[in-house]
GROMACS .gro file of C-alpha atoms in nm:
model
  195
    1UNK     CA    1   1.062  -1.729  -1.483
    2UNK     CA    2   1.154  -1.372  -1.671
    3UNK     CA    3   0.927  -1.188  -1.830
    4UNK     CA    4   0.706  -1.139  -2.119
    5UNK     CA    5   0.708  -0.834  -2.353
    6UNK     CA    6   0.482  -0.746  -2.650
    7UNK     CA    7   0.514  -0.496  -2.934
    8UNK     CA    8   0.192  -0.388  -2.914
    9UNK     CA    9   0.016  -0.281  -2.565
   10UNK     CA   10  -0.363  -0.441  -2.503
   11UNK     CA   11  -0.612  -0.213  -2.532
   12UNK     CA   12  -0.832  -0.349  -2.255
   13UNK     CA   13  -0.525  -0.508  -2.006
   14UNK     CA   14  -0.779  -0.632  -1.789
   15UNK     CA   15  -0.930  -0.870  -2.045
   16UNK     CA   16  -0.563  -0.945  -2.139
   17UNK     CA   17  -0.475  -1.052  -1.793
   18UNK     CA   18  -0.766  -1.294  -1.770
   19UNK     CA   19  -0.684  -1.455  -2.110
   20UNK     CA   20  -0.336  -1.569  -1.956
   21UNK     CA   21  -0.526  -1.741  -1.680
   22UNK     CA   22  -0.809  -1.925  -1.864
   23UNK     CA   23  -0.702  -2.267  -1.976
   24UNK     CA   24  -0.867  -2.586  -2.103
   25UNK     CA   25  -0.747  -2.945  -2.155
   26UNK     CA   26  -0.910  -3.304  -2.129
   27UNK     CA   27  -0.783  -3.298  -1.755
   28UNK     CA   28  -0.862  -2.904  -1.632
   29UNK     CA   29  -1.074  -2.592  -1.694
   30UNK     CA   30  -0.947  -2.293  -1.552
   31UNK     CA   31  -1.092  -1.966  -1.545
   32UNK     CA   32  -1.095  -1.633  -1.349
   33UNK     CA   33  -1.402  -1.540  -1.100
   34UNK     CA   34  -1.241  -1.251  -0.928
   35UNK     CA   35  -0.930  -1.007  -1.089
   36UNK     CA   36  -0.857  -0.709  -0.891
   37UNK     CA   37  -0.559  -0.479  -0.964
   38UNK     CA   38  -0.322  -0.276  -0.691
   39UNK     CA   39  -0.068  -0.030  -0.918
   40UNK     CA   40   0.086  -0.242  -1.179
   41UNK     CA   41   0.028  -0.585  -1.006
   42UNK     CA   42  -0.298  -0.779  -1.036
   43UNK     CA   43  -0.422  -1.041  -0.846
   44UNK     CA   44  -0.649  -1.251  -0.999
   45UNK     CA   45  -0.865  -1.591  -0.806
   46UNK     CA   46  -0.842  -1.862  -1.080
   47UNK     CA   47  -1.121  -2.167  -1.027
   48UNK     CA   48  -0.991  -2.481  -1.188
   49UNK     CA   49  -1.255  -2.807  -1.282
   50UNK     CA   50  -1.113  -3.092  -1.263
   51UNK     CA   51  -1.257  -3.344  -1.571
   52UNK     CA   52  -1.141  -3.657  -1.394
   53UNK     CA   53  -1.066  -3.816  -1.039
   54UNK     CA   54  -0.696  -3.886  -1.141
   55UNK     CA   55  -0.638  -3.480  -1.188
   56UNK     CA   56  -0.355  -3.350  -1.008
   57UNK     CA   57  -0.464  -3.050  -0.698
   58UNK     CA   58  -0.114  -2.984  -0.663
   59UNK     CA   59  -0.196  -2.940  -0.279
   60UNK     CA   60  -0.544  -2.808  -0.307
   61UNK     CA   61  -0.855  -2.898  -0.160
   62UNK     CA   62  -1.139  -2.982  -0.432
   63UNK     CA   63  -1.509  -2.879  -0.308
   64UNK     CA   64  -1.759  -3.139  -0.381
   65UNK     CA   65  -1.787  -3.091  -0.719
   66UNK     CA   66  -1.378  -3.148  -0.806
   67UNK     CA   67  -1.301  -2.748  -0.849
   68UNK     CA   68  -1.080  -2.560  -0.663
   69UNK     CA   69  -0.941  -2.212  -0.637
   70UNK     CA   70  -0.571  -2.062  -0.635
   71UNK     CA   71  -0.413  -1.698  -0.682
   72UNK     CA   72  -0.235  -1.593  -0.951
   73UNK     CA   73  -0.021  -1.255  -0.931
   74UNK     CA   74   0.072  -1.099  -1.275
   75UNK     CA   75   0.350  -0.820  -1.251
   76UNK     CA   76   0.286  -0.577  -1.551
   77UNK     CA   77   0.502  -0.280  -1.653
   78UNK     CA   78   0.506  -0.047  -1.977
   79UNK     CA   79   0.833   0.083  -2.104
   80UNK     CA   80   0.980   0.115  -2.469
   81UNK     CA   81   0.651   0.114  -2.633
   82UNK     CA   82   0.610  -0.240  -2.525
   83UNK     CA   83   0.345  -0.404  -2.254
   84UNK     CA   84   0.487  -0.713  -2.036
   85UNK     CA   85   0.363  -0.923  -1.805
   86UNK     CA   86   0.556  -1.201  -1.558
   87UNK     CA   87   0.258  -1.441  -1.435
   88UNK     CA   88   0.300  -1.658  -1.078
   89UNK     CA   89   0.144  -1.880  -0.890
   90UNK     CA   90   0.053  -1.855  -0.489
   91UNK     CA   91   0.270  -2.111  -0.429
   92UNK     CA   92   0.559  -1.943  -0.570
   93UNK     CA   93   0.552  -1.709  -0.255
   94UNK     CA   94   0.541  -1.392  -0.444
   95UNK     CA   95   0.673  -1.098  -0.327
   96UNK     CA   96   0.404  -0.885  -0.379
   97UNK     CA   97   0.125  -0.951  -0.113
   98UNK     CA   98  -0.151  -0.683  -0.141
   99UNK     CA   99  -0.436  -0.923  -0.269
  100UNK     CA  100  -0.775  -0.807  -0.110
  101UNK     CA  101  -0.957  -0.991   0.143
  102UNK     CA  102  -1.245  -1.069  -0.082
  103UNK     CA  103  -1.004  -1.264  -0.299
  104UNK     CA  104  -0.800  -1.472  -0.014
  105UNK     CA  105  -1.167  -1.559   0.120
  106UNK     CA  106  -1.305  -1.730  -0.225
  107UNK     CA  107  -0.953  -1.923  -0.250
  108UNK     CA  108  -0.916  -2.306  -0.143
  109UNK     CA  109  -0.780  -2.448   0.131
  110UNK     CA  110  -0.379  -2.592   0.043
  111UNK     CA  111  -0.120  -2.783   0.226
  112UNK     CA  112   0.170  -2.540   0.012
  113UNK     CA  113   0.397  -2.364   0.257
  114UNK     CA  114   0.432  -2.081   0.030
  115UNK     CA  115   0.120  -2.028  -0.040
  116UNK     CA  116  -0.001  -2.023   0.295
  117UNK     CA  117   0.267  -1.795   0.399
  118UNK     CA  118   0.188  -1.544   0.096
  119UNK     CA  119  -0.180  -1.550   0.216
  120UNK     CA  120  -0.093  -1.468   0.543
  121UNK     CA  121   0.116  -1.215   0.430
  122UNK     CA  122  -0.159  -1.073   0.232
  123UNK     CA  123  -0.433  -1.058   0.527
  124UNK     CA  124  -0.177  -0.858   0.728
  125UNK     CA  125  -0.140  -0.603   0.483
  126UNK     CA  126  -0.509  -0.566   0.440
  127UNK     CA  127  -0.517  -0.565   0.750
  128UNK     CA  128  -0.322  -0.245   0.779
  129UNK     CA  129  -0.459  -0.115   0.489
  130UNK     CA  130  -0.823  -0.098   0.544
  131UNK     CA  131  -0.750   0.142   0.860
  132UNK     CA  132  -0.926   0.500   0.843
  133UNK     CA  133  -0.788   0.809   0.916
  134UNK     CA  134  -0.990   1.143   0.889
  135UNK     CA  135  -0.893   1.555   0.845
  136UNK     CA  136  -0.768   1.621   1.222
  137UNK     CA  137  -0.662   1.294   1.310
  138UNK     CA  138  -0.339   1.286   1.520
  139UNK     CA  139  -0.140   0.959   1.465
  140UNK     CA  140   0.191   0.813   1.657
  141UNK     CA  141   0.402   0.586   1.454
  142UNK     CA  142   0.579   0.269   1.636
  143UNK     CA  143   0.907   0.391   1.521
  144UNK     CA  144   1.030   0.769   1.439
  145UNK     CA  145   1.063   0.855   1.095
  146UNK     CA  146   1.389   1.057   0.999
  147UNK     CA  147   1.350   1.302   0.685
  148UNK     CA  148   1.612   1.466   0.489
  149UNK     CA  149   1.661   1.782   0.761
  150UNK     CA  150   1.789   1.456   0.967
  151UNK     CA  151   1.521   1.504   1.228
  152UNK     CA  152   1.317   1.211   1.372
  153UNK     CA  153   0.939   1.294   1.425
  154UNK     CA  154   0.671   1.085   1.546
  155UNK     CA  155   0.340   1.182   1.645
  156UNK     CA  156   0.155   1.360   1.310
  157UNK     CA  157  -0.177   1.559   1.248
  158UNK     CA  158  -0.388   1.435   0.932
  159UNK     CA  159  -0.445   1.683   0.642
  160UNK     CA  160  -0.725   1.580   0.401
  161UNK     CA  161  -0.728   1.866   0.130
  162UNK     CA  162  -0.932   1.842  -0.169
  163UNK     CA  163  -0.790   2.102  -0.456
  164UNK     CA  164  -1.014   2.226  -0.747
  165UNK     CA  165  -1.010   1.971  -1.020
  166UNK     CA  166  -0.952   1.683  -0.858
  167UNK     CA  167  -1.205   1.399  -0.746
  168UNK     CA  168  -0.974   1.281  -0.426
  169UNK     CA  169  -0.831   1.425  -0.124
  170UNK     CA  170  -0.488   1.465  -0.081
  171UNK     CA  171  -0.363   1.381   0.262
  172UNK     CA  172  -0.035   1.497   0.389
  173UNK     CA  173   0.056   1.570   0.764
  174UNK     CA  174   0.181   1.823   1.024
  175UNK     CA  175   0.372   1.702   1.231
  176UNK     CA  176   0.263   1.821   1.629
  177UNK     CA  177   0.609   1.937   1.775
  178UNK     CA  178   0.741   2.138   1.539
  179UNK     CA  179   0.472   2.221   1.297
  180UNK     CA  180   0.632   2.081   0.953
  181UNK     CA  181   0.398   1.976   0.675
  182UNK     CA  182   0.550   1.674   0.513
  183UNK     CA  183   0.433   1.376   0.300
  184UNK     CA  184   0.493   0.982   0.442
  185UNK     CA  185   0.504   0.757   0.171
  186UNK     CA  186   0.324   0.385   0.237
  187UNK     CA  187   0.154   0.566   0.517
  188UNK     CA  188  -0.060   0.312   0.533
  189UNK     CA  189   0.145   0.020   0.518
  190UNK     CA  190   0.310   0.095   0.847
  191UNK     CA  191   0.273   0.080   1.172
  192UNK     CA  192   0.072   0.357   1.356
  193UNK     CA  193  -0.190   0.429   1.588
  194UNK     CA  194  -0.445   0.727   1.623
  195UNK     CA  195  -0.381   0.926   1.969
   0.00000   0.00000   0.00000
């Protein structure tokens, strides 16, 4: 499916985002009991009540009182003066796959491949994300990163610095053999380990 552009931005895109997802017909409710947002993707736990024994799961397990839950993932971006949105379904196996644990744990078992997959997907990566690091820290990634000077450098010293005006730390790193200060982007997201 493409994607969805109007004129005029929402002024409360959260509200917006849980309008797309509530639904109601003589077979289905649907409504949202957890959104949560990572940069311009949200990921939102939709419950849907079935009305009637004959109503399609589409692969998901119904608790005992014939509801189930499912993720959607709705891609947003700005540009032009216009807001869009291109909604999915777990089962789509999305790309994106940075829902938080307390959304893949209120979400209902399914016999989907994709869907499974894109959970798994998403309890890796918050997994990895939900690691701490602190000022002084020295970590060793799995592989060497190369920069733009062409050099390959490993094993990094954390720098947490807070500067006047702003609520959060920045952290960038030092790198232990030769003493370079350098930024890593999707720190994070890749493989490491303190030393």
């Amino acid at each position: 499916m493409g994607w969805t552009c109007l004129h005029t931005p929402p002024h409360d895109e959260k509200a917006e985002i849980e309008r797309l997802v509530t639904y109601e017909n003589e077979d289905r409710a649907m409504r949202p009991i957890l959104t949560t947002r990572k940069g311009s993707v949200w990921y939102v736990a939709v419950e849907v009540t079935c009305k009637t024994e004959e109503t399609e799961t589409y692969g998901y397990t119904r608790d005992s009182l014939g509801r189930y839950v499912f993720a959607a993932v709705i891609l947003t971006r700005r540009g032009g003066g216009e807001w869009c949105y291109k909604d999915m379904e777990e089962s789509m196996g999305p790309c994106e796959a940075m829902a938080p644990k307390k959304l893949l744990d209120l979400l209902s078992e399914t016999d989907r491949e994709y869907a499974v997959s894109w959970r798994e997907r998403c309890r890796k990566n918050a997994a990895l994300v939900s690691r701490k690091v602190n000022h002084g820290d020295v970590v060793r990634f799995e592989q060497p990163l190369t920069f733009g000077d062409g050099i390959e450098r490993q094993t990094f010293k954390v720098i947490k610095e807070r500067f006047a005006g702003y609520r959060r730390a920045t952290t960038c790193f030092e790198c232990v053999d030769t003493g370079t200060t350098c930024r890593i982007s999707r720190f994070m997201q890749r493989n490491w380990s303190k030393v």
